[in-house]
Amino acid sequence: MTLRLLEACSRRAVDATPIWLMRQAGRYLPEYRAIREKLSFIEMCKRPEVALEVTLQPLARFDLDAAIVFADILLPLEGMGIGFHFTDGDGPVIDHTVRSAADLEGVHAIDPEVELPYVLETLRLARRAIEGSTALIGFAGAPFTLASYVVEGGHSRTYAEIKTLMYRDPGTYSRLMELLTEVVGAYLLAQIRAGAQVVQLFDSWVGCLSPYDYERFVLPYSQRVIAAVSGRGAPVIHFANGAAGMLPLVRQAGGDVVGVDWRVDLDRAWTELGDDIGIQGNLDPVSLLGPPDEMAARARDVLARAAGRAGHVFNLGHGLLPGTPPDTVKRLVDAVHDWRGGE
Ligand code: CP3
């Protein structure tokens, strides 16, 4: 049986547009919250049998074309001597921020097979569970998005710390990026060996950069990660959030599919990227919080702009939000599969 997601990533014709949703496993599902009441998020990630159950939860409700392994982009930082924890309300907090050459002492690359065996085991279990029916996605944070956490210390509104590090101490910035590039490449390759059929690189925060800085301080590293994992049998999706103003540069990073957010019309994004690459996106996740008919109209607009061209993977422009009604998710997934054009 051919899997629609894999076909679309290779820009082959499909019987219906494939759909999966970033953060499809998470707090909007009561069955997720039931497990989360008993375990911390990190414990859930570190117990493969629990992470497997959570990975599969959305598939039991919705006719999705992919499962994404339940994990987090920050997990590799733990073994690198950086460390992090989650706080209620403020999201992730980095234990050892890096803002100078001295801060980099003690920060080191890791072997993902040694430091992240639980993610690889979850992938092996998930692949066995869904083999032949649903595609399995592995993922990692892109070097810049990880570096933004490491340097800012957590979420940021201005990204002033990481940007000023680039400008005032490019040597330290590039050493940190080199380390992250090496780790992310090795981690994605290990995920492919463990059974990931597609890998997504999340560059969630590149939208804070000018094209000038993206080209000099991000593109070379993303390019190296993507080159290292390309041609290994798993298509690469490069999600560049907020990058509508620099899509030709994002394209230069490589990959089979570029993920775009909702701030750009999908047809215009595709024109800028060129039609020899796939596109993923790009419904605003907030549209699922409003009236379902309004959501459906916006989903049809995305589909009409893709116009049935090979290489479209339907997704949101960013992750599902915690208050999303599961019934609205079901309506979206079914509407995408039922769409036949012209509506
Ligand atoms: O998509 C999926 O269903 C797979 C699992 C997944 C999670 N995080 C689970 C998670 C994936 C792919 C991620 C990626 C991730 N993590 C990103 C990139 C995607 C994006 O949103 O841009 C980023 C930036 C992170 C870092 C991170 N992890 C943050 C900022 C937070 C807190 C956010 C919040 O809503 O509180 C997390 C925690 C996290 N990761 C949760 C989940 C389900 C919530 C944990 C909980 O139950 O409290």
XYZ file of N, CA, C and O in Angstrom, residues 115 131 146 188:
16
model
N 22.240 9.159 24.308
C 21.529 10.158 25.117
C 20.019 10.207 24.878
O 19.280 10.726 25.706
N 2.772 0.312 10.689
C 3.392 -0.092 9.425
C 2.342 -0.325 8.336
O 1.379 -1.054 8.547
N 16.959 26.064 18.158
C 17.543 25.545 19.404
C 18.480 26.587 20.015
O 18.433 26.841 21.225
N 18.709 13.207 13.592
C 17.743 12.876 12.539
C 18.131 11.587 11.825
O 17.263 10.765 11.491
